[in-house]
């Protein structure tokens, strides 16, 4: 795995210094119109502003967004710049996907390129942070409303809506927050099996509303998150007890997706190994220019705070850090996107053509 990462490395570094416009242009030779829309479900890795509308608040203040689109644009993204969902939209030739709660009903009646329902803190289960975030059930309820009420205004015929949904990409990244209760880790095999079953039921509900093409992240190595690494011995190491419990879920996730594929006509998917990717960056970080692989860039989050405090001064060079706060930096999201969508090293396709080899 690591040698593959290293081979791609020099190319990643070369492309990172190119202006973004030319990176987008390089995808034009592919049939990017294949996916008319991108719909996004999940947690803070890909929330782009939904939580700003909740009483608990989102990441809508500086230094969040300090590197977003020219700089100093906090949006609710829990990182210094773009998320993986942003890089995916760029890869598909689509505009950045807007957060559902940002949109008026009038705007929802006009959007045909996808909506982001993701919410920081949410998990698979209805009782995971259900006061402070939009649960996956709530996200699916909003998507249901999009299908039933808004897409009818965009498309005239029922068949057009069905076609639109069946060709669109559905990105789902969730599960890590279910492993924590009040910030305390609570993983065991029974929980993993329960989560996989509950996840399957919800993917099936999204399918029943018309979705066919899925990109699914596995669960990241939460034992390596800064709030856990600071307490590990020696400091900065991963808590492997946490990672082991999460691995139990992750090992079964591809099987569960295959079962769905054999059961549901037209179901296709790409499985992304977010866990393996983030562990890999820890090991081979230096070769990416990432020299700090456990201390987050936002200073107060080194000591276990989950979020940056407003207007704290972050590290001067974000591109040398793996973590921004509890979440990866933009550069890490960009490397993920490159390895998944262009190299195909961390992503595997099952009947879904999403990976365009350079
Ligand atoms: C929210 O979670 C609590 C437990 O944390 C649970 O008792 C309650 O039923 C949940 N509410 C909903 C609407 O699922
Ligand atoms: C969880 O946190 C809440 C509020 O912070 C507290 O009232 C409750 O006792 C905690 N529960 C557990 C099991 O630690």
Tab-separated table of C-alpha atoms and ligand atoms in Angstrom:
chain	number	residue	atom	x	y	z
A	1	UNK	CA	0.000	0.000	0.000
A	2	UNK	CA	2.679	2.468	0.995
A	3	UNK	CA	4.851	1.882	-2.040
A	4	UNK	CA	1.863	2.699	-4.244
A	5	UNK	CA	1.400	5.950	-2.361
A	6	UNK	CA	5.053	6.787	-2.885
A	7	UNK	CA	4.927	6.207	-6.626
A	8	UNK	CA	2.044	8.664	-6.961
A	9	UNK	CA	3.738	11.127	-4.723
A	10	UNK	CA	5.929	13.002	-7.128
A	11	UNK	CA	2.957	13.507	-9.399
A	12	UNK	CA	0.767	14.702	-6.557
A	13	UNK	CA	3.363	17.244	-5.595
A	14	UNK	CA	3.681	18.436	-9.173
A	15	UNK	CA	-0.044	18.881	-9.632
A	16	UNK	CA	-0.529	20.597	-6.298
A	17	UNK	CA	1.491	23.578	-7.400
A	18	UNK	CA	-0.574	24.011	-10.561
A	19	UNK	CA	-3.316	26.625	-10.418
A	20	UNK	CA	-6.714	25.066	-9.765
A	21	UNK	CA	-8.112	26.174	-13.115
A	22	UNK	CA	-5.659	24.037	-15.004
A	23	UNK	CA	-6.349	21.093	-12.702
A	24	UNK	CA	-10.032	21.389	-13.629
A	25	UNK	CA	-9.251	21.689	-17.318
A	26	UNK	CA	-7.260	18.496	-17.299
A	27	UNK	CA	-10.492	16.592	-16.610
A	28	UNK	CA	-12.304	18.038	-19.621
A	29	UNK	CA	-11.178	15.279	-21.915
A	30	UNK	CA	-13.230	12.841	-19.836
A	31	UNK	CA	-16.957	12.462	-19.967
A	32	UNK	CA	-17.578	14.423	-16.797
A	33	UNK	CA	-21.161	15.128	-17.815
A	34	UNK	CA	-21.785	11.506	-16.942
A	35	UNK	CA	-22.849	12.585	-13.470
A	36	UNK	CA	-25.465	15.347	-13.635
A	37	UNK	CA	-25.412	15.883	-9.865
A	38	UNK	CA	-23.652	15.088	-6.600
A	39	UNK	CA	-25.706	14.440	-3.455
A	40	UNK	CA	-23.808	14.321	-0.165
A	41	UNK	CA	-24.697	12.652	3.163
A	42	UNK	CA	-22.637	12.270	6.316
A	43	UNK	CA	-20.661	14.048	9.010
A	44	UNK	CA	-18.183	16.894	9.541
A	45	UNK	CA	-15.649	15.595	7.025
A	46	UNK	CA	-17.982	16.866	4.298
A	47	UNK	CA	-20.444	19.248	6.013
A	48	UNK	CA	-20.151	22.547	4.117
A	49	UNK	CA	-22.444	24.725	6.198
A	50	UNK	CA	-25.560	22.879	7.381
A	51	UNK	CA	-24.535	23.072	11.039
A	52	UNK	CA	-24.264	26.867	10.812
A	53	UNK	CA	-28.063	26.792	10.905
A	54	UNK	CA	-28.288	24.696	14.066
A	55	UNK	CA	-28.309	26.244	17.554
A	56	UNK	CA	-25.060	24.423	18.387
A	57	UNK	CA	-23.351	26.228	15.497
A	58	UNK	CA	-20.892	25.214	12.812
A	59	UNK	CA	-17.371	26.097	11.687
A	60	UNK	CA	-18.447	29.466	10.321
A	61	UNK	CA	-15.746	31.697	11.797
A	62	UNK	CA	-12.038	32.214	11.186
A	63	UNK	CA	-9.599	30.543	11.148
A	64	UNK	CA	-11.896	27.946	9.487
A	65	UNK	CA	-11.769	28.621	5.753
A	66	UNK	CA	-8.549	30.634	5.995
A	67	UNK	CA	-7.378	28.991	2.739
A	68	UNK	CA	-10.778	28.542	1.088
A	69	UNK	CA	-11.028	29.958	-2.444
A	70	UNK	CA	-8.533	32.762	-2.203
A	71	UNK	CA	-8.562	32.929	1.575
A	72	UNK	CA	-10.443	34.043	4.671
A	73	UNK	CA	-13.792	32.509	3.761
A	74	UNK	CA	-15.277	30.565	6.682
A	75	UNK	CA	-18.231	28.578	5.338
A	76	UNK	CA	-18.923	25.852	7.857
A	77	UNK	CA	-16.351	23.474	6.402
A	78	UNK	CA	-14.403	21.915	9.298
A	79	UNK	CA	-11.012	22.535	7.700
A	80	UNK	CA	-8.813	25.347	6.408
A	81	UNK	CA	-10.027	24.989	2.816
A	82	UNK	CA	-11.812	22.497	0.618
A	83	UNK	CA	-13.311	19.203	1.720
A	84	UNK	CA	-13.182	15.891	-0.105
A	85	UNK	CA	-16.697	16.639	-1.413
A	86	UNK	CA	-15.412	19.873	-2.977
A	87	UNK	CA	-12.569	18.062	-4.730
A	88	UNK	CA	-15.032	15.415	-5.900
A	89	UNK	CA	-17.347	18.090	-7.377
A	90	UNK	CA	-14.341	19.584	-9.199
A	91	UNK	CA	-13.404	16.148	-10.481
A	92	UNK	CA	-16.901	15.662	-11.886
A	93	UNK	CA	-16.977	19.132	-13.462
A	94	UNK	CA	-19.823	20.172	-11.148
A	95	UNK	CA	-20.146	23.359	-9.084
A	96	UNK	CA	-19.474	23.091	-5.346
A	97	UNK	CA	-22.483	21.466	-3.745
A	98	UNK	CA	-24.514	23.835	-1.549
A	99	UNK	CA	-25.686	22.941	1.965
A	100	UNK	CA	-29.404	22.134	2.128
A	101	UNK	CA	-30.098	24.457	5.054
A	102	UNK	CA	-28.492	27.422	3.237
A	103	UNK	CA	-31.039	27.234	0.447
A	104	UNK	CA	-34.450	28.857	0.250
A	105	UNK	CA	-37.257	26.733	-1.139
A	106	UNK	CA	-37.116	28.856	-4.280
A	107	UNK	CA	-33.422	27.975	-4.711
A	108	UNK	CA	-34.104	24.285	-4.029
A	109	UNK	CA	-36.635	24.347	-6.867
A	110	UNK	CA	-33.889	25.359	-9.290
A	111	UNK	CA	-30.916	23.205	-8.331
A	112	UNK	CA	-30.184	20.242	-10.584
A	113	UNK	CA	-26.506	19.667	-9.711
A	114	UNK	CA	-26.967	18.210	-6.238
A	115	UNK	CA	-27.352	19.182	-2.590
A	116	UNK	CA	-25.253	18.545	0.525
A	117	UNK	CA	-27.198	17.266	3.566
A	118	UNK	CA	-24.136	16.362	5.679
A	119	UNK	CA	-23.940	17.551	9.264
A	120	UNK	CA	-20.973	17.624	11.630
A	121	UNK	CA	-21.417	15.306	14.605
A	122	UNK	CA	-23.954	13.053	12.951
A	123	UNK	CA	-23.658	9.307	12.707
A	124	UNK	CA	-25.593	6.340	11.404
A	125	UNK	CA	-27.796	5.956	14.485
A	126	UNK	CA	-30.741	8.230	15.283
A	127	UNK	CA	-29.497	8.830	18.831
A	128	UNK	CA	-25.964	9.948	17.899
A	129	UNK	CA	-25.717	13.702	18.633
A	130	UNK	CA	-29.339	14.079	17.589
A	131	UNK	CA	-29.743	17.478	19.261
A	132	UNK	CA	-26.575	19.101	17.897
A	133	UNK	CA	-26.592	17.682	14.356
A	134	UNK	CA	-28.831	16.475	11.543
A	135	UNK	CA	-29.016	12.707	11.967
A	136	UNK	CA	-28.675	10.555	8.853
A	137	UNK	CA	-32.427	9.914	9.136
A	138	UNK	CA	-33.052	13.661	9.063
A	139	UNK	CA	-30.689	14.051	6.094
A	140	UNK	CA	-32.609	11.347	4.219
A	141	UNK	CA	-35.880	13.048	5.164
A	142	UNK	CA	-34.602	16.281	3.603
A	143	UNK	CA	-33.496	14.364	0.499
A	144	UNK	CA	-36.962	12.801	0.337
A	145	UNK	CA	-38.398	16.313	0.374
A	146	UNK	CA	-36.004	17.336	-2.427
A	147	UNK	CA	-37.201	14.430	-4.550
A	148	UNK	CA	-40.903	14.851	-3.791
A	149	UNK	CA	-41.201	18.637	-3.836
A	150	UNK	CA	-38.234	20.360	-5.482
A	151	UNK	CA	-37.137	18.150	-8.373
A	152	UNK	CA	-40.670	18.348	-9.774
A	153	UNK	CA	-40.037	22.032	-10.343
A	154	UNK	CA	-36.733	21.332	-12.116
A	155	UNK	CA	-37.979	18.485	-14.324
A	156	UNK	CA	-41.339	18.191	-16.039
A	157	UNK	CA	-41.695	14.427	-16.262
A	158	UNK	CA	-41.456	11.784	-13.543
A	159	UNK	CA	-39.179	9.791	-15.858
A	160	UNK	CA	-36.757	12.708	-16.061
A	161	UNK	CA	-36.450	12.784	-12.267
A	162	UNK	CA	-35.854	9.040	-12.178
A	163	UNK	CA	-33.191	9.351	-14.873
A	164	UNK	CA	-31.545	12.280	-13.063
A	165	UNK	CA	-31.369	10.397	-9.759
A	166	UNK	CA	-30.179	7.136	-11.286
A	167	UNK	CA	-27.294	8.918	-13.040
A	168	UNK	CA	-26.288	11.108	-10.093
A	169	UNK	CA	-23.550	10.268	-7.617
A	170	UNK	CA	-24.376	9.777	-3.926
A	171	UNK	CA	-21.441	10.325	-1.582
A	172	UNK	CA	-21.853	8.923	1.938
A	173	UNK	CA	-19.244	9.368	4.681
A	174	UNK	CA	-20.404	8.541	8.198
A	175	UNK	CA	-20.057	6.229	11.188
A	176	UNK	CA	-17.182	7.570	13.263
A	177	UNK	CA	-19.397	9.571	15.621
A	178	UNK	CA	-21.428	6.480	16.510
A	179	UNK	CA	-18.302	5.119	18.188
A	180	UNK	CA	-18.329	7.898	20.770
A	181	UNK	CA	-20.805	8.671	23.487
A	182	UNK	CA	-20.214	11.970	25.241
A	183	UNK	CA	-16.725	11.857	23.742
A	184	UNK	CA	-16.071	8.445	25.282
A	185	UNK	CA	-15.184	5.568	22.992
A	186	UNK	CA	-17.692	2.724	23.138
A	187	UNK	CA	-16.766	0.287	20.369
A	188	UNK	CA	-17.269	-3.470	20.354
A	189	UNK	CA	-18.121	-6.110	17.755
A	190	UNK	CA	-21.816	-6.038	18.504
A	191	UNK	CA	-21.940	-2.295	17.954
A	192	UNK	CA	-20.101	-2.720	14.610
A	193	UNK	CA	-22.544	-5.370	13.411
A	194	UNK	CA	-25.480	-3.279	14.573
A	195	UNK	CA	-24.078	-0.191	12.795
A	196	UNK	CA	-23.517	-2.115	9.558
A	197	UNK	CA	-27.109	-3.294	9.625
A	198	UNK	CA	-28.478	0.187	10.356
A	199	UNK	CA	-26.223	1.643	7.628
A	200	UNK	CA	-27.538	-0.900	5.103
A	201	UNK	CA	-31.141	0.021	5.887
A	202	UNK	CA	-30.424	3.696	5.283
A	203	UNK	CA	-28.501	3.160	2.025
A	204	UNK	CA	-31.470	1.124	0.902
A	205	UNK	CA	-33.828	4.007	1.730
A	206	UNK	CA	-31.716	6.366	-0.391
A	207	UNK	CA	-31.815	3.734	-3.169
A	208	UNK	CA	-35.592	3.455	-2.842
A	209	UNK	CA	-35.833	7.205	-3.478
A	210	UNK	CA	-34.034	6.720	-6.808
A	211	UNK	CA	-30.282	6.678	-6.103
A	212	UNK	CA	-28.209	4.019	-7.873
A	213	UNK	CA	-24.548	5.160	-7.819
A	214	UNK	CA	-22.788	5.388	-4.465
A	215	UNK	CA	-19.369	6.464	-3.242
A	216	UNK	CA	-18.898	5.215	0.316
A	217	UNK	CA	-16.083	6.095	2.712
A	218	UNK	CA	-15.170	3.644	5.424
A	219	UNK	CA	-14.644	4.966	8.963
A	220	UNK	CA	-11.435	6.940	9.593
A	221	UNK	CA	-8.882	5.871	12.234
A	222	UNK	CA	-10.314	7.894	15.121
A	223	UNK	CA	-7.606	6.476	17.396
A	224	UNK	CA	-5.167	8.724	15.496
A	225	UNK	CA	-7.254	11.902	15.836
A	226	UNK	CA	-5.397	14.605	17.802
A	227	UNK	CA	-7.718	14.414	20.824
A	228	UNK	CA	-6.860	10.705	21.151
A	229	UNK	CA	-3.181	10.877	20.117
A	230	UNK	CA	-2.432	13.471	22.826
A	231	UNK	CA	-3.484	10.945	25.464
A	232	UNK	CA	-1.658	7.989	23.943
A	233	UNK	CA	1.659	6.725	25.325
A	234	UNK	CA	3.995	7.803	23.899
A	235	UNK	CA	2.150	10.982	22.980
A	236	UNK	CA	1.225	11.254	19.333
A	237	UNK	CA	0.822	7.517	18.822
A	238	UNK	CA	-2.538	6.182	17.701
A	239	UNK	CA	-4.870	4.536	20.193
A	240	UNK	CA	-4.925	1.130	18.540
A	241	UNK	CA	-7.774	-0.132	20.694
A	242	UNK	CA	-10.042	2.388	19.017
A	243	UNK	CA	-8.616	1.691	15.563
A	244	UNK	CA	-9.014	-2.058	16.003
A	245	UNK	CA	-12.698	-1.734	16.841
A	246	UNK	CA	-13.232	0.514	13.828
A	247	UNK	CA	-11.316	-1.933	11.605
A	248	UNK	CA	-13.819	-4.615	12.517
A	249	UNK	CA	-16.562	-2.459	10.971
A	250	UNK	CA	-14.381	-1.476	8.011
A	251	UNK	CA	-13.462	-5.059	7.105
A	252	UNK	CA	-17.125	-5.951	6.708
A	253	UNK	CA	-18.253	-2.779	4.939
A	254	UNK	CA	-17.296	-3.926	1.389
A	255	UNK	CA	-19.152	-7.230	1.940
A	256	UNK	CA	-22.233	-5.360	3.065
A	257	UNK	CA	-22.087	-3.181	-0.050
A	258	UNK	CA	-21.688	-6.256	-2.254
A	259	UNK	CA	-24.748	-7.778	-0.644
A	260	UNK	CA	-26.706	-4.638	-1.449
A	261	UNK	CA	-25.458	-4.806	-5.034
A	262	UNK	CA	-26.626	-8.397	-5.448
A	263	UNK	CA	-30.023	-7.525	-3.990
A	264	UNK	CA	-30.792	-4.162	-5.572
A	265	UNK	CA	-31.002	-3.898	-9.392
A	266	UNK	CA	-28.760	-1.192	-10.842
A	267	UNK	CA	-26.885	-0.573	-7.573
A	268	UNK	CA	-23.215	0.223	-8.161
A	269	UNK	CA	-20.573	1.665	-5.867
A	270	UNK	CA	-17.067	2.849	-5.223
A	271	UNK	CA	-15.580	1.951	-1.842
A	272	UNK	CA	-13.029	4.429	-0.477
A	273	UNK	CA	-10.501	3.350	2.150
A	274	UNK	CA	-10.375	6.550	4.188
A	275	UNK	CA	-8.963	4.591	7.139
A	276	UNK	CA	-6.021	3.161	5.181
A	277	UNK	CA	-5.404	6.503	3.522
A	278	UNK	CA	-5.094	8.494	6.769
A	279	UNK	CA	-2.915	5.838	8.408
A	280	UNK	CA	-0.780	5.833	5.273
A	281	UNK	CA	-0.280	9.602	5.401
A	282	UNK	CA	0.938	9.241	8.995
A	283	UNK	CA	3.593	6.800	7.850
A	284	UNK	CA	4.623	8.392	4.563
A	285	UNK	CA	3.691	11.965	5.459
A	286	UNK	CA	7.161	13.427	4.968
A	287	UNK	CA	7.188	12.384	1.339
A	288	UNK	CA	4.025	14.456	0.814
A	289	UNK	CA	5.592	17.438	2.536
A	290	UNK	CA	3.490	16.697	5.606
A	291	UNK	CA	6.012	16.758	8.441
A	292	UNK	CA	3.587	17.121	11.355
A	293	UNK	CA	1.322	14.100	11.445
A	294	UNK	CA	-0.371	14.393	14.825
A	295	UNK	CA	-0.312	17.938	16.226
A	296	UNK	CA	-3.176	19.874	14.643
A	297	UNK	CA	-2.629	23.211	12.979
A	298	UNK	CA	-5.171	24.996	15.133
A	299	UNK	CA	-3.243	25.465	18.392
A	300	UNK	CA	-5.969	24.981	20.999
A	301	UNK	CA	-7.000	21.658	19.494
A	302	UNK	CA	-3.636	20.135	20.386
A	303	UNK	CA	-4.925	19.764	23.925
A	304	UNK	CA	-8.049	17.870	23.041
A	305	UNK	CA	-10.509	20.627	22.074
A	306	UNK	CA	-12.455	19.387	19.115
A	307	UNK	CA	-12.867	22.792	17.460
A	308	UNK	CA	-10.659	25.846	16.865
A	309	UNK	CA	-11.576	28.824	19.007
A	310	UNK	CA	-12.719	31.874	17.041
A	311	UNK	CA	-9.854	33.972	15.695
A	312	UNK	CA	-7.041	31.807	17.025
A	313	UNK	CA	-3.934	32.060	14.882
A	314	UNK	CA	-3.263	28.755	13.104
A	315	UNK	CA	0.120	27.414	12.030
A	316	UNK	CA	1.615	29.509	9.203
A	317	UNK	CA	1.953	26.634	6.735
A	318	UNK	CA	-1.118	24.427	6.712
A	319	UNK	CA	0.290	22.239	3.924
A	320	UNK	CA	2.816	20.657	6.278
A	321	UNK	CA	0.160	19.377	8.724
A	322	UNK	CA	-1.992	16.261	8.523
A	323	UNK	CA	-4.613	17.648	10.897
A	324	UNK	CA	-6.278	21.035	10.926
A	325	UNK	CA	-8.243	20.470	14.145
A	326	UNK	CA	-9.776	17.024	14.648
A	327	UNK	CA	-10.160	17.034	10.862
A	328	UNK	CA	-7.654	16.753	8.016
A	329	UNK	CA	-6.211	19.840	6.333
A	330	UNK	CA	-7.178	20.821	2.797
A	331	UNK	CA	-3.918	19.401	1.424
A	332	UNK	CA	-4.787	15.984	2.854
A	333	UNK	CA	-8.284	16.168	1.337
A	334	UNK	CA	-6.652	16.993	-1.985
A	335	UNK	CA	-4.251	14.046	-1.779
A	336	UNK	CA	-7.210	11.783	-0.889
A	337	UNK	CA	-9.044	13.035	-3.982
A	338	UNK	CA	-6.047	12.455	-6.194
A	339	UNK	CA	-5.410	8.922	-4.915
A	340	UNK	CA	-9.105	8.007	-5.071
A	341	UNK	CA	-10.340	9.581	-8.287
A	342	UNK	CA	-7.193	9.571	-10.410
A	343	UNK	CA	-4.892	6.866	-9.108
A	344	UNK	CA	-7.531	4.493	-7.836
A	345	UNK	CA	-5.192	3.276	-5.095
A	346	UNK	CA	-7.499	3.926	-2.151
A	347	UNK	CA	-10.770	3.477	-4.034
A	348	UNK	CA	-12.210	0.394	-5.695
A	349	UNK	CA	-15.051	0.472	-8.208
A	350	UNK	CA	-17.781	-2.110	-8.436
A	351	UNK	CA	-19.700	-1.332	-11.603
A	352	UNK	CA	-19.278	2.427	-11.300
A	353	UNK	CA	-16.866	4.356	-13.495
A	354	UNK	CA	-15.617	7.206	-11.352
A	355	UNK	CA	-11.876	6.781	-11.380
A	356	UNK	CA	-10.217	8.438	-14.379
A	357	UNK	CA	-6.666	7.287	-14.726
A	358	UNK	CA	-4.270	10.004	-15.717
B	1	LIG	C1	-32.133	11.266	20.646
B	1	LIG	O1	-31.210	10.536	21.406
B	1	LIG	C2	-31.653	10.153	22.691
B	1	LIG	C3	-30.518	9.399	23.354
B	1	LIG	O2	-29.292	10.007	23.182
B	1	LIG	C4	-32.887	9.298	22.589
B	1	LIG	O3	-33.374	9.023	23.887
B	1	LIG	C5	-33.948	9.999	21.766
B	1	LIG	O4	-35.039	9.125	21.548
B	1	LIG	C6	-33.374	10.433	20.422
B	1	LIG	N1	-34.370	11.164	19.677
B	1	LIG	C7	-34.758	10.781	18.464
B	1	LIG	C8	-35.747	11.689	17.795
B	1	LIG	O5	-34.374	9.777	17.889
B	2	LIG	C1	-22.986	13.094	29.075
B	2	LIG	O1	-22.886	14.493	29.088
B	2	LIG	C2	-23.982	15.132	29.695
B	2	LIG	C3	-23.850	16.626	29.530
B	2	LIG	O2	-22.568	17.012	29.251
B	2	LIG	C4	-24.022	14.718	31.178
B	2	LIG	O3	-25.126	15.326	31.798
B	2	LIG	C5	-24.140	13.205	31.267
B	2	LIG	O4	-24.040	12.809	32.616
B	2	LIG	C6	-23.048	12.523	30.483
B	2	LIG	N1	-23.294	11.101	30.434
B	2	LIG	C7	-22.329	10.203	30.613
B	2	LIG	C8	-22.745	8.781	30.509
B	2	LIG	O5	-21.168	10.496	30.824
